[in-house]
mmCIF file of C-alpha atoms and ligand atoms in Angstrom:
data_model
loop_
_atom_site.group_PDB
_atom_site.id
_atom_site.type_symbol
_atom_site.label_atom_id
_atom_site.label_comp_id
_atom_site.label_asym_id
_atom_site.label_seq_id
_atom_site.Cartn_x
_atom_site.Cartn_y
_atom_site.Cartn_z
ATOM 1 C CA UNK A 1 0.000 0.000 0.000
ATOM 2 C CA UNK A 2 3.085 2.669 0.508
ATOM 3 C CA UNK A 3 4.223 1.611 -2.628
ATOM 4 C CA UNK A 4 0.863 2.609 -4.384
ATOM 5 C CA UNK A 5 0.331 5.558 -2.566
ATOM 6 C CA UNK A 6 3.628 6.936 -3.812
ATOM 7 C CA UNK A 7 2.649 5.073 -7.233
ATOM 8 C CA UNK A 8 -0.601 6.638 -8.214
ATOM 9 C CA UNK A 9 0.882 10.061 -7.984
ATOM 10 C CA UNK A 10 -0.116 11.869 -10.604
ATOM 11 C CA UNK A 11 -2.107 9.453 -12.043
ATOM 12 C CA UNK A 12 -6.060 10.589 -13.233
ATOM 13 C CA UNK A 13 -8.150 10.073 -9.890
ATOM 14 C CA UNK A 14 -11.072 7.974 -10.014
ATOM 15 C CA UNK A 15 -14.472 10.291 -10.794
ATOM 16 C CA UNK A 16 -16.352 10.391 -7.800
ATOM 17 C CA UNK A 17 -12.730 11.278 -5.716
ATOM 18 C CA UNK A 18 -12.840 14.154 -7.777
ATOM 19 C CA UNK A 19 -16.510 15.210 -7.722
ATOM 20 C CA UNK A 20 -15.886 14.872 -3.920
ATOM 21 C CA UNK A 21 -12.906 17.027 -3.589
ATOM 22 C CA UNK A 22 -14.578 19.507 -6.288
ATOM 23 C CA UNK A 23 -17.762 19.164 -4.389
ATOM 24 C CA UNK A 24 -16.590 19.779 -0.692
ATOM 25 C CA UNK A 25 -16.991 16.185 0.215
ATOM 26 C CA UNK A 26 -20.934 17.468 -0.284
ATOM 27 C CA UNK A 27 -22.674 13.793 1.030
ATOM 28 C CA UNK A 28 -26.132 14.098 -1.301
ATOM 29 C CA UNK A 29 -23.445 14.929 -3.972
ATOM 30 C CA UNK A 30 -21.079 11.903 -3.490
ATOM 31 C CA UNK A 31 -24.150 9.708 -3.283
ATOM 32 C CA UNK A 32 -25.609 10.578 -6.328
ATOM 33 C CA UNK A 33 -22.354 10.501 -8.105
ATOM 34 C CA UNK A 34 -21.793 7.049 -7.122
ATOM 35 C CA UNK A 35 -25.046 5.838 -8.328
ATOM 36 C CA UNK A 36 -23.909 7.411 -11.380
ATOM 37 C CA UNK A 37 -20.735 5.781 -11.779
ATOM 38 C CA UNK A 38 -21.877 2.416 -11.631
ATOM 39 C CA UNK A 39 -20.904 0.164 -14.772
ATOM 40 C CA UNK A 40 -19.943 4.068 -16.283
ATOM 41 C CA UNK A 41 -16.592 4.912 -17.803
ATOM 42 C CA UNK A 42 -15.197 8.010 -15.434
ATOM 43 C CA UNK A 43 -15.267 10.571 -18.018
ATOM 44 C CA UNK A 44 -19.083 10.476 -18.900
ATOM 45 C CA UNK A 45 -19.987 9.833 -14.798
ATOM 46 C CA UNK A 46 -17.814 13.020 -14.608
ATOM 47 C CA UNK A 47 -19.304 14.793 -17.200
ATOM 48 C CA UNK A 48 -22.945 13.615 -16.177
ATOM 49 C CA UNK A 49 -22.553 14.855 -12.654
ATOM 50 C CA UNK A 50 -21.607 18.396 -13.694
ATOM 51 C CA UNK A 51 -24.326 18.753 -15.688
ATOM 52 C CA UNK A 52 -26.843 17.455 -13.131
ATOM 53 C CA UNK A 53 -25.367 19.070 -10.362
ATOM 54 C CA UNK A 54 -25.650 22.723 -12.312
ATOM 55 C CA UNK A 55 -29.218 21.955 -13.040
ATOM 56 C CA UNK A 56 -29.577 20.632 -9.114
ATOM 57 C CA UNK A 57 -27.240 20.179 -6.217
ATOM 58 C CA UNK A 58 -29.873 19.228 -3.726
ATOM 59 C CA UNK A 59 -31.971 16.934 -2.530
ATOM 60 C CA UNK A 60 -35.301 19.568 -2.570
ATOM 61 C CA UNK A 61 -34.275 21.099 -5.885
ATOM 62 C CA UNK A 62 -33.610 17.514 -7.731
ATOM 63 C CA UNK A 63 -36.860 16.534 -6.377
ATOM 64 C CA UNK A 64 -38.993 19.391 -8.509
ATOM 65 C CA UNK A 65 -36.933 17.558 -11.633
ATOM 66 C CA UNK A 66 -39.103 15.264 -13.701
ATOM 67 C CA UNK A 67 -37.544 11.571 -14.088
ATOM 68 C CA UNK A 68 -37.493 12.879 -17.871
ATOM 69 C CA UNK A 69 -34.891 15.456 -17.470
ATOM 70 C CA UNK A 70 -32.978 13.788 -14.932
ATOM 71 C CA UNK A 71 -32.788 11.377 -17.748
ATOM 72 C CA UNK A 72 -31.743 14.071 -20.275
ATOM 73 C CA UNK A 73 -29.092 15.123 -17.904
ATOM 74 C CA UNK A 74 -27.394 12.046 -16.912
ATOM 75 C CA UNK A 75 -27.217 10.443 -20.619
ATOM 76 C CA UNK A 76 -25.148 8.552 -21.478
ATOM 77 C CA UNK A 77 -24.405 6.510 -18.447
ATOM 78 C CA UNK A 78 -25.305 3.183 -18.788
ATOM 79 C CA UNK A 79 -28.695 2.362 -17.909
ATOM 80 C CA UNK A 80 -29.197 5.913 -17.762
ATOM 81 C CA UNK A 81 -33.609 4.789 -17.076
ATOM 82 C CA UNK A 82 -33.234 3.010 -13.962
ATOM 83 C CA UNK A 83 -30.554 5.388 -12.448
ATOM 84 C CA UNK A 84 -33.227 8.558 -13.237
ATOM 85 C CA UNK A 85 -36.146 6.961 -11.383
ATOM 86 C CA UNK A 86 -33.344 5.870 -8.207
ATOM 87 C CA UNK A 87 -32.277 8.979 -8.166
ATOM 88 C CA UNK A 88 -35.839 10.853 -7.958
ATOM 89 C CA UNK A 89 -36.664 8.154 -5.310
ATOM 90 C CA UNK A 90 -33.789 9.007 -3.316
ATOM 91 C CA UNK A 91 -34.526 12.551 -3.213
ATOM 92 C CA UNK A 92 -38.134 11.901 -2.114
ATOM 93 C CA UNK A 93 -37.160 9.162 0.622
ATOM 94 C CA UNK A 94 -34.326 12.000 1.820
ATOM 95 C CA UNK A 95 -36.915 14.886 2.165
ATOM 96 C CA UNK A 96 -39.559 12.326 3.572
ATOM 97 C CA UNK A 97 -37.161 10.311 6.214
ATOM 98 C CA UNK A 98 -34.298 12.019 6.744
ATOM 99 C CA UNK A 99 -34.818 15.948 6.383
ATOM 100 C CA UNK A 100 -32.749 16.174 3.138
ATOM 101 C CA UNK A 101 -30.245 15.109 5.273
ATOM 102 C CA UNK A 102 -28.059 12.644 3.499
ATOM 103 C CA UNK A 103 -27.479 9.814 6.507
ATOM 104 C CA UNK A 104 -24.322 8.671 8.489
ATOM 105 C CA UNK A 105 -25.119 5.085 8.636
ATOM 106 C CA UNK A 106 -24.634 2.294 6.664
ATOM 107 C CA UNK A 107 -28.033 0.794 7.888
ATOM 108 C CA UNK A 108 -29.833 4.097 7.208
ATOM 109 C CA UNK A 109 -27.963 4.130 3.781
ATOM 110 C CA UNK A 110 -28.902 0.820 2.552
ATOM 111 C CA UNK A 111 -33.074 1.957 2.695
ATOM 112 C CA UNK A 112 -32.134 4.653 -0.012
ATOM 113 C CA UNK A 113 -33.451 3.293 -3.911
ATOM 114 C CA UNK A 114 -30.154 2.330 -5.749
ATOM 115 C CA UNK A 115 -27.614 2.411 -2.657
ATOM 116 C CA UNK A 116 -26.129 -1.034 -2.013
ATOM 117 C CA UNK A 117 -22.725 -1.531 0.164
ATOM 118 C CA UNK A 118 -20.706 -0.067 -2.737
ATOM 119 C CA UNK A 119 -22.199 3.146 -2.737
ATOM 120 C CA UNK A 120 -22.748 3.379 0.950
ATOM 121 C CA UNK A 121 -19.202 3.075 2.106
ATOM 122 C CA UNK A 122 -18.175 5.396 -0.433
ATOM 123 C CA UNK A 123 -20.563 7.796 1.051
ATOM 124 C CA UNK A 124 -19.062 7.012 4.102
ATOM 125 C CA UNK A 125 -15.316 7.244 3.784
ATOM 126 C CA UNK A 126 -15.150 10.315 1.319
ATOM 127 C CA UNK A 127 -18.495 12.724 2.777
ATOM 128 C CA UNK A 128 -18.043 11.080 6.558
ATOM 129 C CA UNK A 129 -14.165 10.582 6.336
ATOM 130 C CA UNK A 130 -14.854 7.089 8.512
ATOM 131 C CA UNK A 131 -12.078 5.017 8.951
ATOM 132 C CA UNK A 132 -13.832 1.583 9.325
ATOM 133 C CA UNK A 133 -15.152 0.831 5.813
ATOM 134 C CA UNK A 134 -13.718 -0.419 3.089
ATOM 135 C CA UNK A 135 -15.360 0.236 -0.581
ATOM 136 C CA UNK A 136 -14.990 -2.715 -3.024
ATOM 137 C CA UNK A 137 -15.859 -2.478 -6.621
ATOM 138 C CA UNK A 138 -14.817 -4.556 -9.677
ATOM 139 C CA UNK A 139 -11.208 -3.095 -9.576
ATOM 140 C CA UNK A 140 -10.965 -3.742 -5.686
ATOM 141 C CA UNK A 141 -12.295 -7.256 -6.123
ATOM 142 C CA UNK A 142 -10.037 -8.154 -9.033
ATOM 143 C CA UNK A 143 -6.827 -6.634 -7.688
ATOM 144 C CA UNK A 144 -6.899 -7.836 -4.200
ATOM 145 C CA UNK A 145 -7.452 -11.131 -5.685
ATOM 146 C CA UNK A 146 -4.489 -11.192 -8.320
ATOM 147 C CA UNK A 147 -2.082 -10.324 -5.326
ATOM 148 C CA UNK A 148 -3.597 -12.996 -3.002
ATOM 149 C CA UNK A 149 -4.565 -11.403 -0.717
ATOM 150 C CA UNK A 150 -7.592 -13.061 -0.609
ATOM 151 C CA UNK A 151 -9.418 -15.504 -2.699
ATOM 152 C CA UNK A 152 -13.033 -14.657 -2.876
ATOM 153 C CA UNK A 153 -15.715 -14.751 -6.167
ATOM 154 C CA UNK A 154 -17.909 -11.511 -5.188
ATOM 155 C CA UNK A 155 -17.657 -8.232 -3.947
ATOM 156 C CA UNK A 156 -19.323 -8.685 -0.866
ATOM 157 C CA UNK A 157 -17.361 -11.438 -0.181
ATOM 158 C CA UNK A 158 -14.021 -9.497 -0.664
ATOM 159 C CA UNK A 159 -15.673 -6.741 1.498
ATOM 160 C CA UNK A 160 -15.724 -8.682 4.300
ATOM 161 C CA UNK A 161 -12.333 -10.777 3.760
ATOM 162 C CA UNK A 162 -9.752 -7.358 3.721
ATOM 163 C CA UNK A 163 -11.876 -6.690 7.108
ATOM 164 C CA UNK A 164 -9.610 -9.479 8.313
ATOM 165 C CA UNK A 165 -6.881 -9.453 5.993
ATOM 166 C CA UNK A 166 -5.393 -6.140 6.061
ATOM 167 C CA UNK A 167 -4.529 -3.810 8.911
ATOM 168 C CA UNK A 168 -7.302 -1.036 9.461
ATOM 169 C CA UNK A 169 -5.355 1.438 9.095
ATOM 170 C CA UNK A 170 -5.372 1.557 4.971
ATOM 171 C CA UNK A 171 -9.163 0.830 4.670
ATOM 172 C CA UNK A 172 -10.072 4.167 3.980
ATOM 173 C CA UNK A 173 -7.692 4.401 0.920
ATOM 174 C CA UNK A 174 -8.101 0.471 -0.315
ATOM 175 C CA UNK A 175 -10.392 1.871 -2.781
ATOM 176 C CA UNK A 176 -8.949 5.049 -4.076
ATOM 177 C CA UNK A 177 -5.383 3.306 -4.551
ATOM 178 C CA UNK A 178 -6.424 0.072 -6.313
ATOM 179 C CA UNK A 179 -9.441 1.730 -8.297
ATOM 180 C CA UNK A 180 -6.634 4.488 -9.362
ATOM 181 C CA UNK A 181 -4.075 1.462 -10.312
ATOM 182 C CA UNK A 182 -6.697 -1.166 -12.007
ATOM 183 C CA UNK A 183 -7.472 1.681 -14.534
ATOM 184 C CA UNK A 184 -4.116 2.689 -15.545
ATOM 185 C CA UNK A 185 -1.947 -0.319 -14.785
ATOM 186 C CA UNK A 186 -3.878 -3.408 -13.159
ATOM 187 C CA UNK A 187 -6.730 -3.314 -16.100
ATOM 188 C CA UNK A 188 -9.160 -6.297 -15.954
ATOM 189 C CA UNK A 189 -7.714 -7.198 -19.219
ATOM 190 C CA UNK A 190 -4.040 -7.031 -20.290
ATOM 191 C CA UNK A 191 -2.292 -5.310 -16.725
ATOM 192 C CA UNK A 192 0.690 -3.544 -17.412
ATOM 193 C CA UNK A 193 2.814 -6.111 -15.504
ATOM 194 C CA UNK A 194 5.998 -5.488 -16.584
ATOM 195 C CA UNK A 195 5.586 -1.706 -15.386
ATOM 196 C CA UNK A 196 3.878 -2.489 -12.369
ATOM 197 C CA UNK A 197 5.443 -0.745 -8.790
ATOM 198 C CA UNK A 198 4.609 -3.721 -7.256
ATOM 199 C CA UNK A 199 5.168 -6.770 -9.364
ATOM 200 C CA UNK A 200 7.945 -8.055 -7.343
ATOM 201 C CA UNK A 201 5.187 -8.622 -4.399
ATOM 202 C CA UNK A 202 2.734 -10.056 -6.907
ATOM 203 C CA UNK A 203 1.868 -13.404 -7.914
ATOM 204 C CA UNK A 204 -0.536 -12.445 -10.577
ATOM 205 C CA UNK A 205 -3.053 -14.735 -9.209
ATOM 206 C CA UNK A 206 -5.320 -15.627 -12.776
ATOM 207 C CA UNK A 207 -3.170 -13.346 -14.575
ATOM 208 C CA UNK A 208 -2.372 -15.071 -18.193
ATOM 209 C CA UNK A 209 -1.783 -12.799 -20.657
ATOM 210 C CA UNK A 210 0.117 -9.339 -19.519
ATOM 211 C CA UNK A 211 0.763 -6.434 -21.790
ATOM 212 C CA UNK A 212 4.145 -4.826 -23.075
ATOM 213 C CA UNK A 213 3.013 -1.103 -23.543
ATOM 214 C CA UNK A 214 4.436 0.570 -20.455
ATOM 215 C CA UNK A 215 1.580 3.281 -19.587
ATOM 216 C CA UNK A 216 2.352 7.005 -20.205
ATOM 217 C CA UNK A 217 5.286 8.329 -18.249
ATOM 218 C CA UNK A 218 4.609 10.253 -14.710
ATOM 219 C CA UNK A 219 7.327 13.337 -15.319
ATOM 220 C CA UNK A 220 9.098 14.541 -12.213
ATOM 221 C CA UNK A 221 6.978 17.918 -11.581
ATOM 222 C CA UNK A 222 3.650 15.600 -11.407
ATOM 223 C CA UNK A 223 5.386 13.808 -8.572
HETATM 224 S S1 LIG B 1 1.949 -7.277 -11.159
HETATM 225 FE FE1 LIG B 1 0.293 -7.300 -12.690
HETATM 226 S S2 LIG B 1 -1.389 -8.433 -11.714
HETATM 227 FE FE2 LIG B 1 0.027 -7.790 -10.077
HETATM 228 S S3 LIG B 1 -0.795 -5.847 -9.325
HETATM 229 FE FE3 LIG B 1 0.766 -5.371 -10.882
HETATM 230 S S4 LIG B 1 -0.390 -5.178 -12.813
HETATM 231 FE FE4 LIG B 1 -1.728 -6.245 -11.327
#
């Protein structure tokens, strides 16, 4: 993990870090961006966000949106529908059971439309800053596999193995460091393993096929 941290310098962050930090760690925000991001290359989450957020950037004003336009706005991220009629069902459950308050609690999370684990300790590290979640997607759950340091088939099952094997104190960053290195060097198909800060720790667990193309070079003032 210190070898990452110092590796995905200067690297693109993943969207939702950077609608965060853009976004003053705004929870509704974060929460909502996440929903977005799901199955959604960054750029167009990114670029969906902005647009929705300048159009609305709370729960009460998203609300008076129709599911329509919220559909308009967010296009193209994949299944654009479903995420439109979430969304406006998350700002009504908010306002109704919450105050437009967006909640602290994994428990009270998981009632909002759309919000599974993923999303929810997301929401948690990044708008709460807690230090007891980790956040496993698809890059989490593939990476922490290929180094061993688990062996789990599902996300939730990963979630709940790094509880045990790795030391608490890098659970709030699990997910920015190995999201940030599975899309620029630890890709779910060809990883750059020849260029990879950590290879000599790695045992490439499923790995068959690596690439040769070493990814673009970090110059010394982005470090
Ligand atoms: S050595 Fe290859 S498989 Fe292992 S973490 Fe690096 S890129 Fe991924």
């Amino acid at each position: 993990m210190r070898r990452l941290a110092v590796a995905i310098t200067g690297l693109e962050l993943p969207a939702v870090e950077k609608i965060s930090e853009s976004r003053a760690e705004d929870p509704f925000q974060v929460t909502i961006a996440t929903l977005l991001s799901a199955r959604t290359q960054d750029a167009t989450t990114f670029a969906a966000s902005e647009r929705l957020f300048g159009k609305a950037a709370t729960p009460e004003t998203m609300a008076t949106l129709t599911v329509k336009q919220i559909e308009k706005l967010i296009y193209p991220v994949s299944f654009y529908r479903y995420k439109a009629r979430y969304i406006k069902a998350t700002c009504a459950k908010l306002i109704k059971d919450f105050g437009g308050r967006t909640p602290a609690t994994m428990d009270e999370l998981l009632t909002l439309p759309g919000v599974g684990r993923k999303t929810a300790n997301l929401v948690l590290i990044l708008a709460y800053q807690s230090r007891t979640n980790i956040c496993v997607d698809t890059h989490v759950h593939r990476i922490a596999n290929r180094l061993g340091w688990i062996r789990t088939k599902t996300p939730e099952e990963t979630e709940q193995a790094l509880y045990r094997a790795t030391e608490a104190r890098w659970w709030p960053y699990i997910n920015l460091y190995l999201v940030t290195w599975g899309q620029n060097v630890c890709r779910p198909v060809y990883p750059r393993c020849p260029a990879c800060a950590i290879q000599d720790l790695c045992p490439r667990i499923g790995v068959t096929v690596v690439s040769k193309t070493p990814p673009p070079p970090i110059t010394l003032e982005e470090v």
